[in-house]
Coordinates of C-alpha atoms in Angstrom, one line a residue:
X1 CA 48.8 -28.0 -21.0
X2 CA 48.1 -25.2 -23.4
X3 CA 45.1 -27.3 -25.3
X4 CA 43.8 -28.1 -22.1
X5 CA 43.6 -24.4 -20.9
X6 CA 42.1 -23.8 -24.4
X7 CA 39.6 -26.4 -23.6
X8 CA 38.7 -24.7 -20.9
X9 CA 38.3 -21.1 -22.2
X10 CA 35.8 -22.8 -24.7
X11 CA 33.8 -24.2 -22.0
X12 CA 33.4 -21.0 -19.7
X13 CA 32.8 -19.1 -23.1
X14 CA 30.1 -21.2 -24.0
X15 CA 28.5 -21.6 -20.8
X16 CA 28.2 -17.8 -20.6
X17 CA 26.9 -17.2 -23.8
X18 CA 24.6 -20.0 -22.9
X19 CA 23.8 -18.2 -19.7
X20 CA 23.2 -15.1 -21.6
X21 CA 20.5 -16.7 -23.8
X22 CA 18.6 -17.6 -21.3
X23 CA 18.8 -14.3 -19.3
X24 CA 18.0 -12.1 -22.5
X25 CA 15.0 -14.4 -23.2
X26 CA 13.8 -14.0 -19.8
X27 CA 14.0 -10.0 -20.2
X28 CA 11.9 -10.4 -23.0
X29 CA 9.3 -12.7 -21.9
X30 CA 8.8 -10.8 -19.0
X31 CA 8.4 -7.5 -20.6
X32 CA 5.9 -8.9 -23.0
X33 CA 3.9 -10.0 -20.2
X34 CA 4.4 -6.5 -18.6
X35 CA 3.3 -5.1 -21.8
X36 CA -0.3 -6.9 -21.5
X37 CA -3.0 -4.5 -20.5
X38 CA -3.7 -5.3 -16.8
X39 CA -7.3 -6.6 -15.4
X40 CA -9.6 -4.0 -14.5
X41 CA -9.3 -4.2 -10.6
X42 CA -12.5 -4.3 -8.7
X43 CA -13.8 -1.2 -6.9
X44 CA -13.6 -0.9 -2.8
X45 CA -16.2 -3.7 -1.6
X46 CA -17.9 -0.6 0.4
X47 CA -21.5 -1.1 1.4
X48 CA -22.5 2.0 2.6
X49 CA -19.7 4.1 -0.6
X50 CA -20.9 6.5 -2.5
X51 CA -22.6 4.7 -5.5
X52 CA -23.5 1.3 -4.0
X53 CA -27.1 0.0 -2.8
X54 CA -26.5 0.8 0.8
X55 CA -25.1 4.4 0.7
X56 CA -28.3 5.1 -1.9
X57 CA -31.0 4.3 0.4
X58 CA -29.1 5.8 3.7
X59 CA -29.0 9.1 1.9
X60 CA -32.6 9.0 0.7
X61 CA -33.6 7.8 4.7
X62 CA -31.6 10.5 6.2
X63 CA -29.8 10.0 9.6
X64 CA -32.6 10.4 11.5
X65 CA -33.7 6.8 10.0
X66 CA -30.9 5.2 9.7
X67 CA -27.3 4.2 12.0
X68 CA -24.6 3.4 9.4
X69 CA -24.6 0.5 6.3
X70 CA -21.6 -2.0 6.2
X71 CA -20.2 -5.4 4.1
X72 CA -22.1 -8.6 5.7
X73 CA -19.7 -11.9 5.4
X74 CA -21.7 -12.5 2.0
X75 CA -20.1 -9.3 0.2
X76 CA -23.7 -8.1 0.5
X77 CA -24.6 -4.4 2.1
X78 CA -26.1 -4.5 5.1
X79 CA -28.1 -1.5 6.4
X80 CA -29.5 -0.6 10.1
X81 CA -32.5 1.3 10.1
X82 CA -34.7 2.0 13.1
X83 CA -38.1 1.2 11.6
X84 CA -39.7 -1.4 9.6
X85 CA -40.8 0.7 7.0
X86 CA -37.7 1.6 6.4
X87 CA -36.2 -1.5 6.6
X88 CA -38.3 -2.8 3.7
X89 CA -37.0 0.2 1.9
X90 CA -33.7 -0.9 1.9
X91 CA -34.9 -4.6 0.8
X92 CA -36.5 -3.6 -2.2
X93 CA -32.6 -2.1 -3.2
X94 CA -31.4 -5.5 -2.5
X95 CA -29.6 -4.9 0.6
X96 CA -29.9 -6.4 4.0
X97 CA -31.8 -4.2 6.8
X98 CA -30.9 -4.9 10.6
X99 CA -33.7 -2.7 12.7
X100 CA -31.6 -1.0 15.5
X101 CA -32.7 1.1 18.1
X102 CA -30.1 4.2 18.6
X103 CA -30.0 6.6 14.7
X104 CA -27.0 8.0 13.5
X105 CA -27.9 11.3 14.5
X106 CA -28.1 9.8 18.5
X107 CA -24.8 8.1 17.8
X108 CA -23.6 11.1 16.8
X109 CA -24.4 13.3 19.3
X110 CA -22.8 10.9 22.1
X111 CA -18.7 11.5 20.2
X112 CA -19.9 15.3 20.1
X113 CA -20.5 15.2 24.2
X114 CA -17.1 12.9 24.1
X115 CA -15.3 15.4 22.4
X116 CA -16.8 18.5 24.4
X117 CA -15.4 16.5 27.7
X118 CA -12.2 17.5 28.8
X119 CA -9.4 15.7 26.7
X120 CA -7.6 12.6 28.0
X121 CA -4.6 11.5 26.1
X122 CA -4.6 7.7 25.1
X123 CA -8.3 7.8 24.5
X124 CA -10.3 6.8 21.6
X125 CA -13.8 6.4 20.5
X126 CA -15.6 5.2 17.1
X127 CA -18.9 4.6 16.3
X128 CA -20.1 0.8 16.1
X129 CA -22.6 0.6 13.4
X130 CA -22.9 -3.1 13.7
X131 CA -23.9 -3.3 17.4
X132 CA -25.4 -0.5 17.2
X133 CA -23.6 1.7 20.0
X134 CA -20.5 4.2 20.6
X135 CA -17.4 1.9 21.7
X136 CA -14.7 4.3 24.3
X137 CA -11.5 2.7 24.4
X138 CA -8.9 3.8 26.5
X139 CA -4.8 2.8 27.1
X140 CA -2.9 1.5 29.6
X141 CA -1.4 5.3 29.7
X142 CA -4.6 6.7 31.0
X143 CA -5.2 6.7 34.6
X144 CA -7.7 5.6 36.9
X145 CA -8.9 9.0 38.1
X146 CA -9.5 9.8 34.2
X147 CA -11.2 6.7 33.5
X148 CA -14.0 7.3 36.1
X149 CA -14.3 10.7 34.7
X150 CA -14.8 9.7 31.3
X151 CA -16.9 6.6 32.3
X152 CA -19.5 9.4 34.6
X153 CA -19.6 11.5 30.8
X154 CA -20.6 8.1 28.9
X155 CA -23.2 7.4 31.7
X156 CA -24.7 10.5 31.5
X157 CA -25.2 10.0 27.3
X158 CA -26.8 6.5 27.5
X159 CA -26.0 2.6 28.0
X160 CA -25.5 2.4 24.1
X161 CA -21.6 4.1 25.2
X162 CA -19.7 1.1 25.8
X163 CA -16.5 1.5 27.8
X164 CA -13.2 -0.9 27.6
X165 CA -9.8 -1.0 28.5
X166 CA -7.4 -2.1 25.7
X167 CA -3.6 -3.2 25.7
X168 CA -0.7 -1.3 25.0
X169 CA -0.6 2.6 24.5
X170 CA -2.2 4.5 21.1
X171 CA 0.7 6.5 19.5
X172 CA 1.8 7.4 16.0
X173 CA 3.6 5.1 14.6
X174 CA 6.8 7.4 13.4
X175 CA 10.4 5.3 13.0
X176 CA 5.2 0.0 2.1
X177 CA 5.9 1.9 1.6
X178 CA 9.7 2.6 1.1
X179 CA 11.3 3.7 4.1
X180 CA 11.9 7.2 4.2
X181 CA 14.4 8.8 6.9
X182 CA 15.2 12.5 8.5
X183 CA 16.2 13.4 11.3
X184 CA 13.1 13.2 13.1
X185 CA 12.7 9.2 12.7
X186 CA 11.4 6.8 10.3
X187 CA 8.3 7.1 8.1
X188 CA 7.0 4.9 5.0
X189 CA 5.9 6.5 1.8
X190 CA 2.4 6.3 1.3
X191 CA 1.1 7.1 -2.4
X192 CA 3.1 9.2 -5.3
X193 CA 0.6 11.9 -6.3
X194 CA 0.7 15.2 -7.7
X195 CA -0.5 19.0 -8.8
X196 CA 0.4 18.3 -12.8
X197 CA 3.4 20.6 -12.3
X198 CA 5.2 18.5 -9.5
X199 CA 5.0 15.2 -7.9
X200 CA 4.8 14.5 -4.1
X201 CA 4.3 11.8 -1.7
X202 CA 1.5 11.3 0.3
X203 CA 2.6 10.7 3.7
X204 CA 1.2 11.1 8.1
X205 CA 1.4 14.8 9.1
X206 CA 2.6 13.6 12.1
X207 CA 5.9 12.2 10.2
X208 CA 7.1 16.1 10.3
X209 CA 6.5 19.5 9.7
X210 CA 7.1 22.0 6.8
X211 CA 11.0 22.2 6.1
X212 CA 11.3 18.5 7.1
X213 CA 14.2 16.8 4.6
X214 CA 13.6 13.2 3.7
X215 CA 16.4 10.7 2.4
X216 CA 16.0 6.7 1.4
X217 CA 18.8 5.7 2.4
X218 CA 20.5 5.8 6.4
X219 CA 24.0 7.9 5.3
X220 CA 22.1 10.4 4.0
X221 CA 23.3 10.7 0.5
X222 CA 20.0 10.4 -1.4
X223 CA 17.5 12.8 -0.9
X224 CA 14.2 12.4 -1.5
X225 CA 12.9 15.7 -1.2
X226 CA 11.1 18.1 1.9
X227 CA 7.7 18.1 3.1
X228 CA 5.4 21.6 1.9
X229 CA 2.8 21.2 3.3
X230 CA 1.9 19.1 7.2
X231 CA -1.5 19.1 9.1
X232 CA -1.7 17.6 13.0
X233 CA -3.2 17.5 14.9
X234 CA -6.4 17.4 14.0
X235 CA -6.4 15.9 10.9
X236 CA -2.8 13.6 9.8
X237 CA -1.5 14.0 6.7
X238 CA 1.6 15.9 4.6
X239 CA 3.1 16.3 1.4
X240 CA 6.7 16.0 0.5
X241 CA 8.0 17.3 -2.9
X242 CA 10.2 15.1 -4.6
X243 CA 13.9 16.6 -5.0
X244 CA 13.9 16.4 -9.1
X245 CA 10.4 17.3 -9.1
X246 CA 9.1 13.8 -10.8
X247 CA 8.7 10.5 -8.4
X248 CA 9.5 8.9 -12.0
X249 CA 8.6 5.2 -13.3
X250 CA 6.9 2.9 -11.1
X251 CA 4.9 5.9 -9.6
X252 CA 2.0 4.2 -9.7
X253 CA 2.9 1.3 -7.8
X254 CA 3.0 1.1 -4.0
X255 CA 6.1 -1.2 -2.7
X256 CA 4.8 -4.5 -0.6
X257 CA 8.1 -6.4 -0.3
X258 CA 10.1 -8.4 -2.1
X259 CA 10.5 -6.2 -4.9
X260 CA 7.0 -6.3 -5.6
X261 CA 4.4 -4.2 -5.3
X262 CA 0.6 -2.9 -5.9
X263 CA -0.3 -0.9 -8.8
X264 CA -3.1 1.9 -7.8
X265 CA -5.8 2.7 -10.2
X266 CA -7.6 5.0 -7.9
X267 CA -9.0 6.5 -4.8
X268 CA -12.2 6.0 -3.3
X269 CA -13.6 6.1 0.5
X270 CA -13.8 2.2 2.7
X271 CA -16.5 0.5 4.1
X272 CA -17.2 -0.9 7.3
X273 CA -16.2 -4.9 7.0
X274 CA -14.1 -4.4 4.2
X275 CA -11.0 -6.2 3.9
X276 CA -7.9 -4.2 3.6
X277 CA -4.3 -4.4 3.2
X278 CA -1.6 -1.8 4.6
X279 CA 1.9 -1.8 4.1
X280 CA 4.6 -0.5 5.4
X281 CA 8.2 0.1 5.7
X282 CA 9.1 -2.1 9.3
X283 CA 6.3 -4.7 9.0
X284 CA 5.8 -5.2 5.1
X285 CA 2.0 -6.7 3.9
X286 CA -0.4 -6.8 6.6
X287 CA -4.1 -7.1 6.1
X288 CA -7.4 -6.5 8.0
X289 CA -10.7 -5.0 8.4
X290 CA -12.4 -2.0 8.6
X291 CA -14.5 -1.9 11.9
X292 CA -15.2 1.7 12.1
X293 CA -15.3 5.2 10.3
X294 CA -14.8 8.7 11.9
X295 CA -12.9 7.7 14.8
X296 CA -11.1 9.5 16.9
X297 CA -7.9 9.1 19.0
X298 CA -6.6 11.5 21.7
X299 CA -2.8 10.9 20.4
X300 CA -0.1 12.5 23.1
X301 CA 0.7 14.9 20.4
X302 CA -2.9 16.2 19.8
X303 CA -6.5 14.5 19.0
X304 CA -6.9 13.3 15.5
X305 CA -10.7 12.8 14.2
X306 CA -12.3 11.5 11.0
X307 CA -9.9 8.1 11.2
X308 CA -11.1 5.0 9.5
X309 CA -10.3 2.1 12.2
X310 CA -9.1 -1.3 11.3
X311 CA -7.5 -4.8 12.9
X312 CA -4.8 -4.1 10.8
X313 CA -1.3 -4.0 12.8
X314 CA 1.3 -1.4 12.5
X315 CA 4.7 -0.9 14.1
X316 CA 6.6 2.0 14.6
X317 CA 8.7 3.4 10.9
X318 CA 4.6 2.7 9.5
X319 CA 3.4 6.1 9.7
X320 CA 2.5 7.1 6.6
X321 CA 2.2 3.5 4.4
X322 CA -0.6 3.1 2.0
X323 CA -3.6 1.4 3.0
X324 CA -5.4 -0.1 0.0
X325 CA -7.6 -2.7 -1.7
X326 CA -8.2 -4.1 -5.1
X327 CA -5.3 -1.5 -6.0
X328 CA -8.0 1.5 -4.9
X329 CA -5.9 4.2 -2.4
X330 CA -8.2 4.0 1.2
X331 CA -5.6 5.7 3.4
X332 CA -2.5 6.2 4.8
X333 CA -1.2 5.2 8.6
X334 CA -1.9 7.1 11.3
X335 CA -1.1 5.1 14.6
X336 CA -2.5 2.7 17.1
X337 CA -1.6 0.5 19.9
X338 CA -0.4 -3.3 19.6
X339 CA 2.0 -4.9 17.0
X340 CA 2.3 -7.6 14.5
X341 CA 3.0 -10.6 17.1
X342 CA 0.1 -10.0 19.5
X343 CA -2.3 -7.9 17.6
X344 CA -3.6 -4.0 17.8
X345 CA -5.9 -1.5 16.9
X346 CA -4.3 0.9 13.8
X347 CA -6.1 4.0 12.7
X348 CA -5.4 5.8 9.4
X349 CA -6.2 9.2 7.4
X350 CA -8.6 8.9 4.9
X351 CA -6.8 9.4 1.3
X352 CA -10.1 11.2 -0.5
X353 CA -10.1 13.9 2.4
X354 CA -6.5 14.6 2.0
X355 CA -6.4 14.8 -1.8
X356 CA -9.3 17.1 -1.7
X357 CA -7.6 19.4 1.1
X358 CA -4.0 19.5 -0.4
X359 CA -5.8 20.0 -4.2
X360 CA -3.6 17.2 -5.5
X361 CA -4.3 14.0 -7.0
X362 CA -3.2 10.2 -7.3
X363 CA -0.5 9.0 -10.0
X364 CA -2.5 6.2 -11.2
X365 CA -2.1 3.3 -13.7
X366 CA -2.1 4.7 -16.9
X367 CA -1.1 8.0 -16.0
X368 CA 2.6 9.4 -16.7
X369 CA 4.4 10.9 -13.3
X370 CA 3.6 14.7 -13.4
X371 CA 1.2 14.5 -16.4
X372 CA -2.6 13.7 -17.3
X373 CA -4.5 10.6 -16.6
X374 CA -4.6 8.9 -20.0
X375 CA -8.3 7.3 -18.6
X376 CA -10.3 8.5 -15.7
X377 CA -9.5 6.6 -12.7
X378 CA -11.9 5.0 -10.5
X379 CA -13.0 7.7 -7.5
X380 CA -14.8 7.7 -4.3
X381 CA -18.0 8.6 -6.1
X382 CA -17.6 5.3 -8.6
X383 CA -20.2 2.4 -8.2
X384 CA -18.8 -0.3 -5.5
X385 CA -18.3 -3.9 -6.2
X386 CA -19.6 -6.6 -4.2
X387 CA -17.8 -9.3 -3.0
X388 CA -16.9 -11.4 0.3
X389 CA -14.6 -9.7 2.1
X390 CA -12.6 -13.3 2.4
X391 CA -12.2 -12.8 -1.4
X392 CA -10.8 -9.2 -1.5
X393 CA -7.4 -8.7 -2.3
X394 CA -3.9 -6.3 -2.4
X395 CA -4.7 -5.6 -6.2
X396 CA -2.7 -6.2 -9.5
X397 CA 1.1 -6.9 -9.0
X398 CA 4.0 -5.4 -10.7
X399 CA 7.6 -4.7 -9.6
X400 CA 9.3 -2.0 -7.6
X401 CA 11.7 0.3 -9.3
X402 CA 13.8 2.8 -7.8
X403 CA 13.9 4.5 -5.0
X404 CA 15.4 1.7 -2.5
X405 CA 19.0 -0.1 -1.3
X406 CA 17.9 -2.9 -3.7
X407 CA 18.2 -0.9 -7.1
X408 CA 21.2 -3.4 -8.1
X409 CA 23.0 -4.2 -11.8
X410 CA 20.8 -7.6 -11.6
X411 CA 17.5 -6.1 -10.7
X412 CA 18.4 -3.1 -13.7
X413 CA 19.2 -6.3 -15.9
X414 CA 16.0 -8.1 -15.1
X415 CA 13.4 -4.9 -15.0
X416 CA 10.2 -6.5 -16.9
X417 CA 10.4 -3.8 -18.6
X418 CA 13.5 -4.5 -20.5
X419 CA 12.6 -5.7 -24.0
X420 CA 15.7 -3.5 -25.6
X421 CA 18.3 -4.8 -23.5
X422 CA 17.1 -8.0 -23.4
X423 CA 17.1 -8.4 -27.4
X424 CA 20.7 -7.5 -27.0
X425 CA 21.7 -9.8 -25.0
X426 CA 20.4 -12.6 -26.8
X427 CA 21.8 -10.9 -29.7
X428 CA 25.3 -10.4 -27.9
X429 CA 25.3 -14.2 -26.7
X430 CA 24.3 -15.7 -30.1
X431 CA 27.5 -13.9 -31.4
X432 CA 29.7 -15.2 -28.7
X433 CA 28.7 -18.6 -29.3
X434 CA 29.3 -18.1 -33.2
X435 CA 32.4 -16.5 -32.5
X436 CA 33.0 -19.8 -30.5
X437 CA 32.5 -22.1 -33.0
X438 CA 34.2 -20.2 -35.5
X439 CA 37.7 -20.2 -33.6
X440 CA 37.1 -24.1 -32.8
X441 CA 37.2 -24.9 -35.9
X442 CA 39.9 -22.8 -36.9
X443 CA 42.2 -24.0 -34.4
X444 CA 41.1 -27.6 -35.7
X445 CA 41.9 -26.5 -39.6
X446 CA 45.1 -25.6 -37.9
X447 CA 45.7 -28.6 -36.1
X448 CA 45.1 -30.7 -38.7
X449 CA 47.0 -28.9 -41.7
X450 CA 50.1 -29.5 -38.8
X451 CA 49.8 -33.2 -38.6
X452 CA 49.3 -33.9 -42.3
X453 CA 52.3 -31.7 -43.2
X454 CA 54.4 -33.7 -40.4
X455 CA 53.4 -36.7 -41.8
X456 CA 53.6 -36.5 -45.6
X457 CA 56.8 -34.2 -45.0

């Protein structure tokens, strides 16, 4: 009986040591792939960004000239113009020209008469640059006394004001893109960014005010750190300081479920068509497109304007979650109406706008939490890439460290970027199994001196 529990003992040893090679190998395979200097992401597929073809010639036309550029299904700018010498203007850049009849600066004149008109909540208008026309939607909130109000002001201002009912209600989307809690609701963190003395997170406005006190976790015991600095209405986006003053490693990488996640190389403004991807802290990885820029929405709370609209959905607890694409920073969530099973309209705050007003920047790839940029990052005034938006996609992956309920002993153990501890445990399990060996065939020497002395007396 006591051999066979010996037997045993051997077994489980060996089997973990065993286990423990393969595990300590893994670490370190892993973090030399980690170590491998990532692929350049692409740029923002934006037609009418700074930089590109479309936002060249639209600046050169003037708005007078022109209604808008955006990305055709070919990756390829496409611009409208209202006359045929300017559309062979644009042609000679290389981009496609669509002759329209309305110019930006008649399209923008009809949301300044919009927003002179008396304010109805659940409202919300965009300009439509590939139809050429301003597009009024309102929720099921609003009544019918207010729609024929604000359906007389778009009558007045021309046929190229389309009215139309949509489903649901627009709201902010409060209770990515970790979860981050107070006692106001739910928020998701959008992107880590900072002054180079501190590090915040980029977050809505409408998530809380100055003095709010965030925590990751539901009892309360880890803090994250208080927001400094709020604006909404009017324009939806806050700061909150991180509690230790550093968002630490992994600060560059936005969270997209699964314990993986996006890492951001920059910031730059979208483009109408453009494929985009949001996440966020109730609904994970969603993706889209960009339909229109400078919207605005007449939230309960107060009107918002200067929103980038997109078919992406959101849910409540997504206020505040990163929108990106290619690993470039676009935005962060705003609200809408709609959710993930039947669909919806979600608006969000343009990241360049609020880094400029807050006089804060993006942690990036590259860049230590808190310090400088070890390469310049790309930016809304870098040259756009062109490619189908069908081909567009989150960015470069890496894992997700810290911050959440899933920081376990296993996911420590297996961080990518683990080569020291890894070494050791190979190291460790290549002495166990030595030591194994070693007391096997002592307790055999043993063995074996006993029957031969029992047997030659």
């Amino acid at each position: 009986m006591r051999h066979a529990r010996r037997r045993v003992v051997r077994r489980v040893t060996r089997l973990a040591a065993v286990g423990g090679l393969l595990l300590g190998g893994t670490m370190v395979a892993q973090a030399a792939m980690a170590d491998e200097t990532p692929r350049a992401s692409a740029g923002p597929l934006a037609a009418g960004g700074a930089g590109g073809p479309g936002a060249a010639v639209v600046a050169r036309l003037g708005p007078a000239r022109t209604a808008g550029s955006w990305i055709g299904a070919d990756g390829k700018p496409v611009v409208a113009v209202t006359d045929e010498a300017a559309a062979r203007a644009v042609r000679r850049t290389g981009a496609t020209a669509k002759v329209v009849r309305h110019s930006m600066d008649e399209l923008r004149s009809a949301t300044a008469t919009l927003g002179s008109a008396p304010r109805v909540p659940g409202t919300a208008w965009a300009v439509d640059y590939r139809t050429n026309r301003v597009v009024v939607r309102a929720d099921r909130t609003v009544s019918s006394g207010d729609w024929s109000r604000l359906t007389g002001v778009a009558a007045r201002i021309g046929g190229f004001v389309h009215m139309e009912r949509t489903k649901g209600a627009f709201t902010t989307r409060l209770n990515g893109a970790l979860p981050m809690l107070s006692t106001g609701g739910r928020c998701s963190a959008g992107f880590n960014v900072t002054d180079g003395r501190s590090d915040f997170i980029l977050t809505a406005g409408h998530c809380g005010p100055a003095g709010s006190v965030w925590f990751s976790d539901t009892r309360g015991d880890r803090q994250l750190g208080s927001t400094v600095n709020s604006a909404f209405p009017g324009s939806d986006f806050s700061l909150v300081q991180y509690a230790g003053g550093k968002a630490g490693a992994g600060a560059d990488v936005v969270a997209v479920g699964g314990g993986k996640g996006v890492r951001i190389t920059g910031a730059a403004d979208p483009a109408v068509g453009q494929r985009v991807f949001r996440s966020g802290s109730t609904s994970g990885l969603r993706d889209g497109q960009v339909t229109a820029l400078n919207a605005t929405v007449n939230y309960p709370e107060g009107t918002v304007t200067g929103l980038v609209e997109t078919t992406v959905c959101a849910e409540p607890g997504d206020s505040g979650g990163p929108l990106f694409s290619e690993g470039v920073a676009l935005g962060v969530t705003s609200g809408g109406n709609g959710d993930c099973t039947t669909g919806g309209t979600t608006f969000f705050q343009p990241v360049t706008k609020a880094l400029s007003t807050l006089g804060v920047r993006l942690i990036v790839s590259g860049q230590d939490a808190g310090g400088v940029p070890a390469s310049p990052a790309p930016s809304a005034t870098a040259p756009q890439g062109g490619m189908a938006p069908s081909a567009a996609s989150p960015g470069f992956t890496a894992p997700v460290t810290g911050g959440g309920e899933d920081d376990t002993l296993l996911a420590r153990l297996t961080d990518t970027r683990n080569v020291g501890p890894g070494l050791l445990v190979v190291a460790g399990s290549l002495i166990a199994l030595v030591a194994t060996r070693y007391i096997r065939a002592e307790q055999d020497r043993k063995a074996y001196q006993r029957y031969y002395s029992a047997t030659w007396g």
